[in-house]
Coordinates of C-alpha atoms in Angstrom, one line a residue:
M223 CA 19.2 16.6 -28.3
F224 CA 20.7 20.0 -28.8
S225 CA 21.5 23.3 -27.0
L226 CA 20.2 26.6 -28.3
G227 CA 21.4 30.2 -28.1
I228 CA 18.6 32.7 -27.9
D229 CA 18.7 36.5 -28.3
L230 CA 15.3 37.5 -26.9
G231 CA 15.0 41.0 -28.3
T232 CA 12.7 43.9 -27.7
S233 CA 11.6 44.0 -31.4
N234 CA 13.0 40.7 -32.9
T235 CA 14.1 37.4 -31.5
V236 CA 16.9 35.3 -33.1
A237 CA 18.1 31.8 -32.2
A238 CA 21.1 29.7 -33.3
V239 CA 22.6 26.3 -32.7
T240 CA 26.3 25.5 -32.7
V241 CA 27.1 21.8 -33.1
L242 CA 30.1 19.5 -33.1
S243 CA 29.8 16.7 -35.6
E244 CA 32.7 14.4 -36.7
G245 CA 35.3 17.0 -35.7
Q246 CA 33.5 19.7 -37.6
Y247 CA 32.3 22.9 -35.8
K248 CA 29.5 24.9 -37.3
T249 CA 26.7 27.3 -36.3
V250 CA 23.2 27.1 -37.8
M251 CA 20.7 29.9 -37.7
I252 CA 17.1 28.7 -36.9
P253 CA 14.4 30.1 -39.3
L254 CA 12.1 31.2 -36.6
S255 CA 9.5 32.7 -38.9
G256 CA 8.8 29.3 -40.4
G257 CA 9.9 27.9 -43.8
R258 CA 13.6 27.9 -44.5
T259 CA 14.4 31.6 -44.9
G260 CA 12.9 33.7 -42.1
I261 CA 15.7 33.9 -39.4
S262 CA 14.2 36.4 -37.0
L263 CA 10.9 36.3 -35.2
R264 CA 9.0 39.5 -34.5
S265 CA 8.7 39.9 -30.7
S266 CA 5.0 40.6 -31.0
V267 CA 1.9 38.9 -29.8
S268 CA -1.7 39.6 -30.9
F269 CA -5.1 38.2 -29.7
D270 CA -8.3 38.4 -31.8
R271 CA -11.8 38.8 -30.4
S272 CA -11.9 35.0 -29.7
D273 CA -8.6 35.2 -27.8
I274 CA -6.8 33.2 -30.5
M275 CA -3.1 34.0 -30.3
Y276 CA -0.8 35.1 -33.1
T277 CA 3.0 35.6 -32.9
G278 CA 5.7 37.2 -35.1
V279 CA 4.8 38.6 -38.5
E280 CA 1.3 37.1 -38.1
A281 CA 0.8 39.2 -35.0
E282 CA 1.9 42.3 -36.8
K283 CA -0.6 41.6 -39.5
M284 CA -3.4 41.0 -37.0
K285 CA -2.5 44.3 -35.3
K286 CA -4.1 46.2 -38.2
Q287 CA -7.3 44.2 -37.8
Y288 CA -7.3 44.2 -33.9
P289 CA -5.2 47.2 -32.8
D290 CA -6.3 46.8 -29.2
G291 CA -5.2 43.1 -29.2
N292 CA -1.5 43.5 -29.7
A293 CA 1.4 43.6 -27.2
S294 CA 5.0 44.3 -28.2
G295 CA 8.2 45.7 -26.6
F296 CA 7.5 43.7 -23.4
K297 CA 11.1 42.9 -22.8
V298 CA 11.7 46.4 -21.3
R299 CA 8.9 45.6 -18.8
M300 CA 10.4 42.3 -17.6
G301 CA 10.6 42.1 -13.8
T302 CA 7.8 44.6 -13.3
E303 CA 4.1 44.3 -12.4
Y304 CA 3.1 46.0 -15.6
L305 CA 0.2 44.3 -17.4
Y306 CA -0.6 44.6 -21.1
S307 CA -4.3 44.9 -22.1
A308 CA -5.4 42.9 -25.1
N309 CA -9.1 42.9 -26.1
G310 CA -10.1 43.2 -22.4
N311 CA -7.7 40.5 -21.1
F312 CA -4.4 41.3 -19.3
H313 CA -1.1 39.6 -19.9
S314 CA 2.2 40.0 -18.0
P315 CA 5.6 40.5 -19.7
V316 CA 6.6 37.1 -18.4
E317 CA 3.6 35.4 -20.1
L318 CA 4.2 37.3 -23.4
S319 CA 7.9 36.4 -23.4
A320 CA 7.0 32.8 -22.7
I321 CA 4.8 32.8 -25.7
I322 CA 7.6 34.0 -27.9
L323 CA 10.0 31.5 -26.3
E324 CA 7.5 28.7 -26.9
R325 CA 7.5 29.6 -30.6
V326 CA 11.3 29.6 -30.6
K327 CA 11.4 26.1 -29.0
T328 CA 8.8 24.8 -31.5
E329 CA 10.5 26.1 -34.6
A330 CA 14.0 25.0 -33.4
E331 CA 12.9 21.4 -32.6
K332 CA 11.1 21.2 -35.9
Y333 CA 14.2 22.5 -37.8
M334 CA 16.7 20.4 -36.0
N335 CA 14.4 17.3 -36.0
S336 CA 15.4 16.8 -32.3
K337 CA 14.4 17.7 -28.8
L338 CA 15.8 20.8 -27.1
R339 CA 18.1 20.0 -24.2
D340 CA 18.7 23.5 -22.8
A341 CA 19.5 27.0 -23.8
V342 CA 21.7 30.0 -23.1
I343 CA 19.6 33.2 -23.2
A344 CA 21.2 36.6 -23.8
V345 CA 20.0 39.5 -21.6
P346 CA 21.1 43.1 -21.4
A347 CA 24.2 43.5 -19.3
Y348 CA 22.3 45.9 -17.0
F349 CA 19.4 43.5 -16.3
N350 CA 18.8 43.3 -12.6
H351 CA 17.9 40.2 -10.6
N352 CA 14.1 40.7 -11.0
Q353 CA 14.5 41.0 -14.8
R354 CA 16.9 38.0 -15.0
N355 CA 14.6 35.9 -12.8
A356 CA 11.6 36.9 -15.0
T357 CA 13.5 35.8 -18.1
R358 CA 14.2 32.4 -16.4
E359 CA 10.6 32.1 -15.4
A360 CA 9.4 32.8 -19.0
A361 CA 11.8 30.1 -20.3
T362 CA 10.5 27.7 -17.7
I363 CA 6.9 28.4 -18.7
A364 CA 7.9 27.8 -22.3
G365 CA 9.5 24.4 -21.3
I366 CA 13.1 25.6 -21.8
R367 CA 15.8 24.7 -19.3
V368 CA 18.1 27.7 -18.9
K369 CA 21.7 26.5 -18.9
Q370 CA 23.0 30.1 -18.4
L371 CA 22.1 33.7 -18.9
V372 CA 24.8 35.8 -20.7
S373 CA 25.0 39.5 -21.3
E374 CA 24.3 40.5 -24.9
P375 CA 27.6 42.4 -25.4
T376 CA 29.6 39.4 -24.1
A377 CA 27.8 37.1 -26.5
A378 CA 28.6 39.4 -29.4
A379 CA 32.3 39.4 -28.3
I380 CA 32.3 35.5 -28.2
S381 CA 30.8 35.4 -31.7
Y382 CA 33.5 37.6 -33.1
W383 CA 36.3 36.0 -31.3
N384 CA 35.3 32.5 -32.5
R385 CA 36.1 33.5 -36.0
V386 CA 39.4 35.5 -35.6
R387 CA 41.3 32.7 -33.7
T388 CA 44.2 34.9 -32.6
K389 CA 46.7 34.1 -29.9
E390 CA 47.1 37.7 -28.6
A391 CA 44.9 39.0 -25.8
K392 CA 42.6 41.8 -26.9
N393 CA 40.3 44.3 -25.2
I394 CA 37.0 44.4 -27.0
L395 CA 34.4 47.1 -26.6
V396 CA 30.9 46.0 -27.6
F397 CA 28.3 48.7 -28.2
D398 CA 24.8 47.1 -28.5
M399 CA 21.8 49.3 -29.2
G400 CA 18.6 47.4 -29.7
S401 CA 15.1 48.7 -30.0
G402 CA 14.6 49.5 -26.3
T403 CA 18.0 49.4 -24.6
T404 CA 21.6 50.3 -25.0
D405 CA 24.5 48.2 -23.5
V406 CA 28.2 48.7 -23.5
S407 CA 30.7 46.2 -22.2
V408 CA 34.5 45.9 -22.2
V409 CA 35.6 42.3 -22.6
R410 CA 39.1 40.9 -22.5
A411 CA 39.5 37.9 -24.7
Q412 CA 42.5 35.5 -25.0
G413 CA 42.2 32.0 -26.5
R414 CA 39.2 30.3 -24.9
Y415 CA 39.0 32.8 -22.0
F416 CA 36.7 35.7 -21.8
K417 CA 36.7 38.2 -18.9
V418 CA 34.2 41.1 -18.5
L419 CA 36.1 44.1 -17.3
G420 CA 33.3 46.6 -17.1
T421 CA 29.8 47.3 -18.3
Y422 CA 27.1 50.0 -18.4
G423 CA 23.6 50.3 -19.8
N424 CA 20.7 52.6 -20.3
T425 CA 17.2 51.3 -20.0
R426 CA 15.6 54.1 -21.9
L427 CA 17.9 54.6 -24.9
G428 CA 17.4 52.6 -28.1
G429 CA 16.0 52.5 -31.6
S430 CA 12.5 53.0 -30.4
D431 CA 13.5 56.5 -29.3
M432 CA 14.3 57.2 -32.9
D433 CA 11.0 55.7 -34.0
R434 CA 9.1 57.9 -31.6
Q435 CA 10.8 61.1 -32.9
I436 CA 10.1 60.1 -36.5
E437 CA 6.5 59.4 -35.5
D438 CA 6.3 63.0 -34.0
K439 CA 7.5 64.3 -37.4
M440 CA 4.8 62.3 -39.1
K441 CA 2.1 63.7 -36.8
L442 CA 3.3 67.3 -37.4
F443 CA 3.1 66.6 -41.2
L444 CA -0.4 65.2 -40.9
R445 CA -1.6 68.1 -38.7
R446 CA -0.5 70.5 -41.5
L447 CA -2.7 68.5 -43.9
S448 CA -5.5 68.6 -41.3
V449 CA -5.5 64.8 -41.1
I450 CA -7.0 64.4 -37.6
P451 CA -7.3 61.9 -35.9
Y452 CA -4.0 60.3 -36.9
P453 CA -4.2 57.0 -38.7
A454 CA -3.2 53.8 -36.8
G455 CA 0.2 52.2 -37.1
L456 CA 2.3 55.3 -37.3
R457 CA 5.0 53.9 -35.0
S458 CA 5.4 50.8 -37.2
E459 CA 5.7 53.0 -40.3
A460 CA 8.3 55.1 -38.5
E461 CA 10.4 52.0 -37.8
K462 CA 10.1 50.9 -41.4
L463 CA 11.3 54.4 -42.5
K464 CA 14.2 54.3 -40.1
I465 CA 15.3 50.9 -41.5
K466 CA 15.1 52.2 -45.1
L467 CA 17.1 55.3 -44.2
S468 CA 19.8 53.1 -42.9
R469 CA 20.5 52.1 -46.5
H470 CA 19.3 55.0 -48.6
E471 CA 19.7 58.8 -48.7
S472 CA 15.9 59.3 -48.9
A473 CA 12.9 57.0 -48.3
E474 CA 9.1 57.2 -48.1
V475 CA 6.2 55.3 -46.5
L476 CA 2.4 55.5 -47.1
L477 CA 0.4 56.5 -44.0
G478 CA -3.1 55.3 -43.2
P479 CA -5.9 54.0 -45.5
E480 CA -5.6 57.1 -47.7
K481 CA -2.0 56.1 -48.3
I482 CA -0.6 59.6 -47.7
K483 CA 3.0 59.7 -48.9
Y484 CA 5.5 60.8 -46.3
T485 CA 9.2 61.3 -47.3
M486 CA 12.2 61.7 -45.1
S487 CA 15.9 62.1 -45.7
S488 CA 18.9 60.4 -44.0
R489 CA 20.0 63.9 -42.9
Q490 CA 16.8 64.3 -40.8
L491 CA 17.5 60.8 -39.2
N492 CA 21.1 61.9 -38.5
E493 CA 19.8 65.0 -36.7
I494 CA 17.7 62.7 -34.4
V495 CA 20.7 60.4 -33.8
E496 CA 22.9 63.4 -33.1
R497 CA 20.6 64.5 -30.2
M498 CA 21.1 61.1 -28.7
L499 CA 24.9 61.1 -28.9
P500 CA 25.6 62.6 -25.5
D501 CA 23.7 59.8 -23.8
I502 CA 25.4 57.3 -26.1
Y503 CA 28.9 58.6 -25.3
K504 CA 28.1 58.6 -21.5
C505 CA 27.4 54.8 -21.8
I506 CA 30.7 54.3 -23.6
D507 CA 32.7 56.4 -21.2
T508 CA 31.2 54.9 -18.1
A509 CA 31.8 51.3 -19.3
I510 CA 35.4 52.1 -20.1
S511 CA 35.8 53.8 -16.7
N512 CA 34.3 50.8 -14.9
S513 CA 36.7 48.5 -16.8
G514 CA 39.8 50.1 -15.2
I515 CA 41.6 50.5 -18.5
S516 CA 42.2 53.6 -20.6
R517 CA 40.4 54.3 -23.9
S518 CA 43.7 53.9 -25.8
R519 CA 43.9 50.2 -24.7
I520 CA 40.7 49.3 -26.5
N521 CA 41.8 47.1 -29.4
I522 CA 38.6 46.0 -31.1
L523 CA 35.2 47.8 -31.5
I524 CA 32.1 45.8 -32.2
L525 CA 28.7 47.5 -32.9
T526 CA 25.6 45.3 -32.7
G527 CA 21.9 45.7 -32.6
G528 CA 19.6 47.0 -35.4
S529 CA 20.5 50.6 -34.8
A530 CA 24.1 49.9 -35.5
R531 CA 23.2 49.7 -39.2
I532 CA 22.6 53.5 -39.2
P533 CA 25.8 54.8 -40.9
F534 CA 25.8 58.1 -39.0
L535 CA 25.7 56.3 -35.6
F536 CA 28.3 53.8 -36.7
H537 CA 30.8 56.4 -37.9
S538 CA 30.1 58.7 -34.9
I539 CA 31.1 56.0 -32.4
E540 CA 34.2 55.1 -34.6
D541 CA 35.3 58.8 -34.5
Y542 CA 34.6 59.2 -30.8
L543 CA 36.8 56.2 -30.0
S544 CA 39.3 56.8 -32.8
I545 CA 39.1 53.1 -33.8
R546 CA 37.5 51.4 -36.8
A547 CA 34.7 49.0 -36.0
V548 CA 34.6 45.4 -37.1
K549 CA 32.8 45.2 -40.4
N550 CA 32.4 41.5 -41.0
I551 CA 29.9 40.8 -38.3
D552 CA 26.1 40.8 -38.6
P553 CA 24.8 43.1 -35.9
E554 CA 21.4 41.3 -35.8
T555 CA 22.7 37.8 -35.4
A556 CA 26.0 38.1 -33.5
V557 CA 24.3 37.9 -30.0
A558 CA 22.4 34.7 -30.9
I559 CA 25.5 33.1 -32.4
G560 CA 27.6 34.0 -29.4
S561 CA 25.0 32.5 -27.1
S562 CA 24.9 29.3 -29.1
I563 CA 28.7 29.0 -28.9
L564 CA 28.5 29.4 -25.1
A565 CA 25.6 26.8 -25.1
S566 CA 27.8 24.3 -26.9
G567 CA 30.6 24.8 -24.4
F568 CA 33.3 25.0 -27.0
I569 CA 35.1 27.6 -29.2
N570 CA 37.6 27.5 -32.0
G571 CA 41.1 27.8 -30.8
D572 CA 44.0 29.8 -32.3
N573 CA 45.7 26.5 -33.4
G574 CA 42.6 25.2 -35.1
E575 CA 41.7 22.9 -32.2
I576 CA 38.3 23.1 -30.5
S577 CA 38.6 24.1 -26.8
R578 CA 36.2 24.4 -23.9
I579 CA 35.1 28.0 -23.4
K580 CA 35.6 29.8 -20.1
L581 CA 33.7 33.0 -19.2
N582 CA 34.1 35.3 -16.2
D583 CA 31.6 38.0 -15.5
V584 CA 32.1 40.6 -12.7
V585 CA 30.4 41.7 -9.4
P586 CA 29.0 45.1 -10.3
M587 CA 29.1 46.5 -6.7
S588 CA 31.1 45.8 -3.6
L589 CA 29.8 43.3 -1.1
G590 CA 30.7 43.5 2.6
S591 CA 29.8 43.1 6.3
V592 CA 29.0 45.7 8.9
V593 CA 31.1 45.7 12.0
L594 CA 31.3 47.8 15.2
N595 CA 30.1 51.4 14.9
D596 CA 28.6 50.9 11.4
I597 CA 31.9 50.4 9.5
A598 CA 31.5 48.5 6.3
V599 CA 34.2 46.0 5.7
T600 CA 34.5 45.1 2.0
M601 CA 34.6 41.3 1.4
I602 CA 34.3 41.3 -2.4
P603 CA 35.2 44.5 -4.3
A604 CA 33.3 45.8 -7.3
N605 CA 34.5 44.4 -10.7
T606 CA 35.7 41.2 -9.1
P607 CA 35.4 38.3 -11.6
I608 CA 32.8 35.7 -10.8
P609 CA 32.7 33.0 -9.5
C610 CA 34.7 34.2 -6.5
S611 CA 35.1 33.7 -2.8
N612 CA 36.8 35.4 0.1
T613 CA 37.2 34.5 3.8
R614 CA 38.1 36.9 6.6
P615 CA 38.3 36.4 10.4
F616 CA 36.1 38.5 12.7
T617 CA 35.8 38.5 16.5
T618 CA 33.5 39.3 19.3
I619 CA 33.0 42.9 20.7
R620 CA 31.8 41.9 24.2
D621 CA 33.1 39.5 26.9
Y622 CA 31.4 36.1 26.8
Q623 CA 29.3 37.0 23.9
K624 CA 26.8 34.2 23.0
E625 CA 26.1 35.1 19.4
I626 CA 27.1 37.4 16.6
E627 CA 25.1 39.2 14.0
V628 CA 26.3 39.1 10.3
K629 CA 24.8 42.1 8.4
V630 CA 25.5 41.9 4.6
V631 CA 25.5 45.1 2.6
Q632 CA 26.1 46.1 -1.1
G633 CA 27.6 49.4 -2.1
E634 CA 30.7 51.6 -2.2
R635 CA 30.2 53.7 1.0
P636 CA 32.5 53.2 4.0
M637 CA 29.6 53.3 6.5
G638 CA 27.2 50.3 6.6
S639 CA 24.0 52.4 6.9
D640 CA 24.8 54.3 3.7
N641 CA 24.8 51.1 1.7
I642 CA 22.0 48.7 0.9
Q643 CA 21.4 45.9 3.3
I644 CA 20.7 42.7 1.4
G645 CA 20.8 40.1 4.2
I646 CA 21.2 39.5 7.9
F647 CA 21.6 36.4 10.1
R648 CA 22.8 35.4 13.6
L649 CA 25.4 32.8 14.5
S650 CA 24.8 31.3 18.0
G651 CA 26.6 28.6 20.0
I652 CA 29.9 30.4 19.8
K653 CA 32.7 29.8 22.4
P654 CA 32.3 31.7 25.7
A655 CA 35.4 33.8 26.0
P656 CA 36.6 37.4 26.7
R657 CA 36.2 40.0 24.0
G658 CA 38.5 39.5 21.0
E659 CA 39.5 35.9 21.8
V660 CA 36.9 34.2 19.5
S661 CA 37.7 33.7 15.8
I662 CA 34.7 33.7 13.5
N663 CA 35.5 33.0 9.9
V664 CA 33.1 34.7 7.5
T665 CA 33.1 33.6 3.9
Y666 CA 31.4 35.4 0.9
S667 CA 30.9 33.3 -2.2
V668 CA 29.4 34.4 -5.5
D669 CA 28.6 31.7 -8.2
K670 CA 28.6 32.2 -11.9
N671 CA 24.9 33.2 -11.9
G672 CA 25.5 36.0 -9.4
I673 CA 24.0 34.2 -6.4
L674 CA 25.7 35.2 -3.1
T675 CA 26.2 32.8 -0.2
V676 CA 27.5 34.1 3.2
T677 CA 28.8 31.6 5.8
A678 CA 29.9 32.3 9.4
R679 CA 31.8 29.6 11.3
D680 CA 33.2 29.5 14.9
E681 CA 36.4 27.5 14.4
D682 CA 36.5 26.4 18.1
T683 CA 33.0 25.0 18.5
G684 CA 32.3 24.2 14.8
S685 CA 29.0 26.1 15.0
S686 CA 28.2 27.6 11.6
R687 CA 25.3 29.4 9.8
E688 CA 24.8 30.5 6.2
I689 CA 22.5 32.6 4.1
T690 CA 21.9 32.5 0.3
I691 CA 21.1 35.8 -1.2
D692 CA 20.0 35.5 -4.9
N693 CA 18.8 39.1 -5.3
S694 CA 22.1 40.7 -4.3
M695 CA 22.9 41.8 -7.9
Q696 CA 19.6 43.6 -8.4
H697 CA 20.9 47.1 -9.1
N698 CA 21.3 48.3 -12.7
P699 CA 24.2 50.4 -13.9
E700 CA 22.3 53.7 -13.4
E701 CA 21.8 52.8 -9.7
I702 CA 25.4 51.6 -9.4
Q703 CA 26.7 54.9 -11.0
E704 CA 24.4 56.9 -8.7
M705 CA 26.0 55.3 -5.6
K706 CA 29.5 55.8 -7.0
D707 CA 28.6 59.5 -7.6
K708 CA 27.5 59.7 -4.0
V709 CA 30.9 58.4 -2.9
K710 CA 32.5 61.4 -4.7
R711 CA 30.1 63.9 -3.3
Y712 CA 30.2 62.7 0.2
F713 CA 33.8 61.5 0.3
K714 CA 34.9 64.1 2.8
A715 CA 32.0 63.5 5.2
D716 CA 32.3 59.7 4.8
S717 CA 36.0 59.8 5.6
E718 CA 35.5 61.9 8.7
R719 CA 32.7 59.6 10.0
K720 CA 34.8 56.6 9.4
K721 CA 37.8 58.1 11.2
M722 CA 35.5 58.9 14.2
A723 CA 34.2 55.3 14.2
E724 CA 37.7 53.9 14.1
I725 CA 38.8 56.1 17.0
M726 CA 35.8 54.8 19.0
N727 CA 36.6 51.2 18.2
R728 CA 40.3 51.8 19.2
S729 CA 39.1 53.5 22.5
E730 CA 36.8 50.6 23.4
Q731 CA 39.6 48.2 22.8
L732 CA 41.9 50.3 25.0
L733 CA 39.4 50.3 27.8
H734 CA 39.1 46.6 27.6
D735 CA 42.9 46.2 27.7
L736 CA 43.3 48.6 30.7
K737 CA 40.7 46.7 32.7
G738 CA 42.6 43.5 32.0
I739 CA 45.9 45.0 33.2
A740 CA 44.2 46.3 36.4
N741 CA 42.9 42.8 37.1
R742 CA 46.3 41.1 36.5
Q743 CA 48.5 43.6 38.3
L744 CA 47.6 42.1 41.7
S745 CA 49.8 39.2 40.8
S746 CA 52.3 41.1 38.7
E747 CA 55.5 42.8 39.6
T748 CA 54.6 45.8 37.5
V749 CA 52.3 48.3 39.2
Y750 CA 50.4 51.1 37.4
Y751 CA 49.3 53.5 40.2
N752 CA 47.1 55.6 37.9
I753 CA 45.4 52.9 36.0
N754 CA 42.0 53.3 37.7
V755 CA 42.1 57.0 37.0
D756 CA 42.9 56.3 33.3
I757 CA 40.1 53.7 33.1
L758 CA 37.7 56.3 34.4
R759 CA 38.9 59.0 32.0
V760 CA 38.6 56.7 28.9
S761 CA 35.2 55.4 30.1
K762 CA 33.8 59.0 30.5
A763 CA 35.1 60.1 27.1
I764 CA 33.5 57.1 25.4
K765 CA 30.1 57.8 27.1
S766 CA 30.3 61.5 26.1
N767 CA 31.4 60.6 22.6
N768 CA 34.4 63.0 23.0
I769 CA 36.3 62.0 19.9
R770 CA 39.1 64.6 20.2
L771 CA 39.9 63.5 23.8
L772 CA 39.7 59.8 22.9
S773 CA 42.2 60.4 20.1
Q774 CA 44.6 62.0 22.5
L775 CA 44.1 59.4 25.2
T776 CA 44.6 56.4 22.9
E777 CA 47.9 57.8 21.6
K778 CA 49.2 58.5 25.1
L779 CA 47.9 55.4 27.0
E780 CA 48.8 52.8 24.3
L781 CA 52.4 54.1 24.5
E782 CA 52.4 54.3 28.3
Y783 CA 51.0 50.8 28.9
G784 CA 52.9 49.2 26.0
L785 CA 49.7 48.3 24.1
K786 CA 49.7 47.6 20.4
N787 CA 46.9 49.1 18.3
S788 CA 45.3 46.1 16.6
L789 CA 42.5 48.0 14.9

């Protein structure tokens, strides 16, 4: 049996196997198109009038005969309810992806002459929980057990690092532009250890945007020739032209059954790419910012994905980062190779020995609990490597409280209601005691697949409760960045609201302490003659929400009664 690495792409799918045999370590590319030469499989599915299915190149050929029976590009629709129509029947992105993965499994088992044990599947770094879950579901439908999902840029970094075998730690920036998406990740590599420092992606930026603009130029050209309606298959011809222009100064394709010659120069393609550069640079800048390191500390630049073959794009990114990109890496196979290395569990060490690989991803957004007056207490900060865990004690806010509510939120705002609530549960059976005397340990744990488990336990009674939240990482980088931008815009207002909430918490604790002193002073030598008046003043200020007066009273009375501010 063997483990497989799969790069399930928007346009093409690639798979590889890394095997250990008699001390030898090697990677084998699976010829997914059949035979012994075709490495990649076109991520395309076609159905004829009899609902007979075709995949890969065969599907592309059938598209000309049955243009209404083809579905492609369904990766970008994963995790949605979108349905593709094919000759009157409807198919989900999960179903279509499962068809491609089934073909991958069949070809791999045939080539390896063995049964598939499991697979590591690469997904875009920005993929949310629904998209990741849809990918797992597609694999399950195809009969593939998913060992792990890995982000595409991280897989590319592993592929490169496996060959260089250096002792020194390096910060690697991976830019991955596929057909439908763009991913950028900063990965720190040292020996067998890989740590994702920061990532960012754009769901609507990829090679297909170039294809669409080339297609628009073709349509303008055909209109001038009065060729209306447009012939079928223009988008496919646009993609072919883009690929040719990645290698030549000028290229041509033949459009429609009349075989109308259309010529385009690399300069025209460069103009299209140049209009996309601001969005490309934003992805790079945001990923570096999220990583917490400066641009000058990037040691290695890797460009992957089919679009990375365009010289103008390649050199523009090099110039923008002032660093030369790695040349000896195949941008179309690097992700599959890295996935297969991770699937094998081993990597080449700097001393020539083979070592177990260790990969740490990160939590993209902070996770925390909401406490009194809507204050969000961060339990696991953003960019914390996973798996991770943190425990913190909490207490009751009322005398003889019978249960506590644990509200779990995700986001960067200081107030709980401004973040996204992702879970809530109650812990009952806690020890009956005055306010603040019960210790409840709350633990947040995130496993390697991004699944969050929150546990609350009363250390006195042993009562405990937990909730597992497997959709807590469902926000893509655009959503994450939007929330971070809100932090900047609303920073002043957030700070004021948090300060007011903290004063209110402090005042309520003061009132509780004053009442305790009043009850105890009957048997104490110390007598506070004005304590009942002070209790009344604090109580009225709390009821009227007089923050300014409460701030003054807490400062004065805590000092006067010798109380320590514990909040």
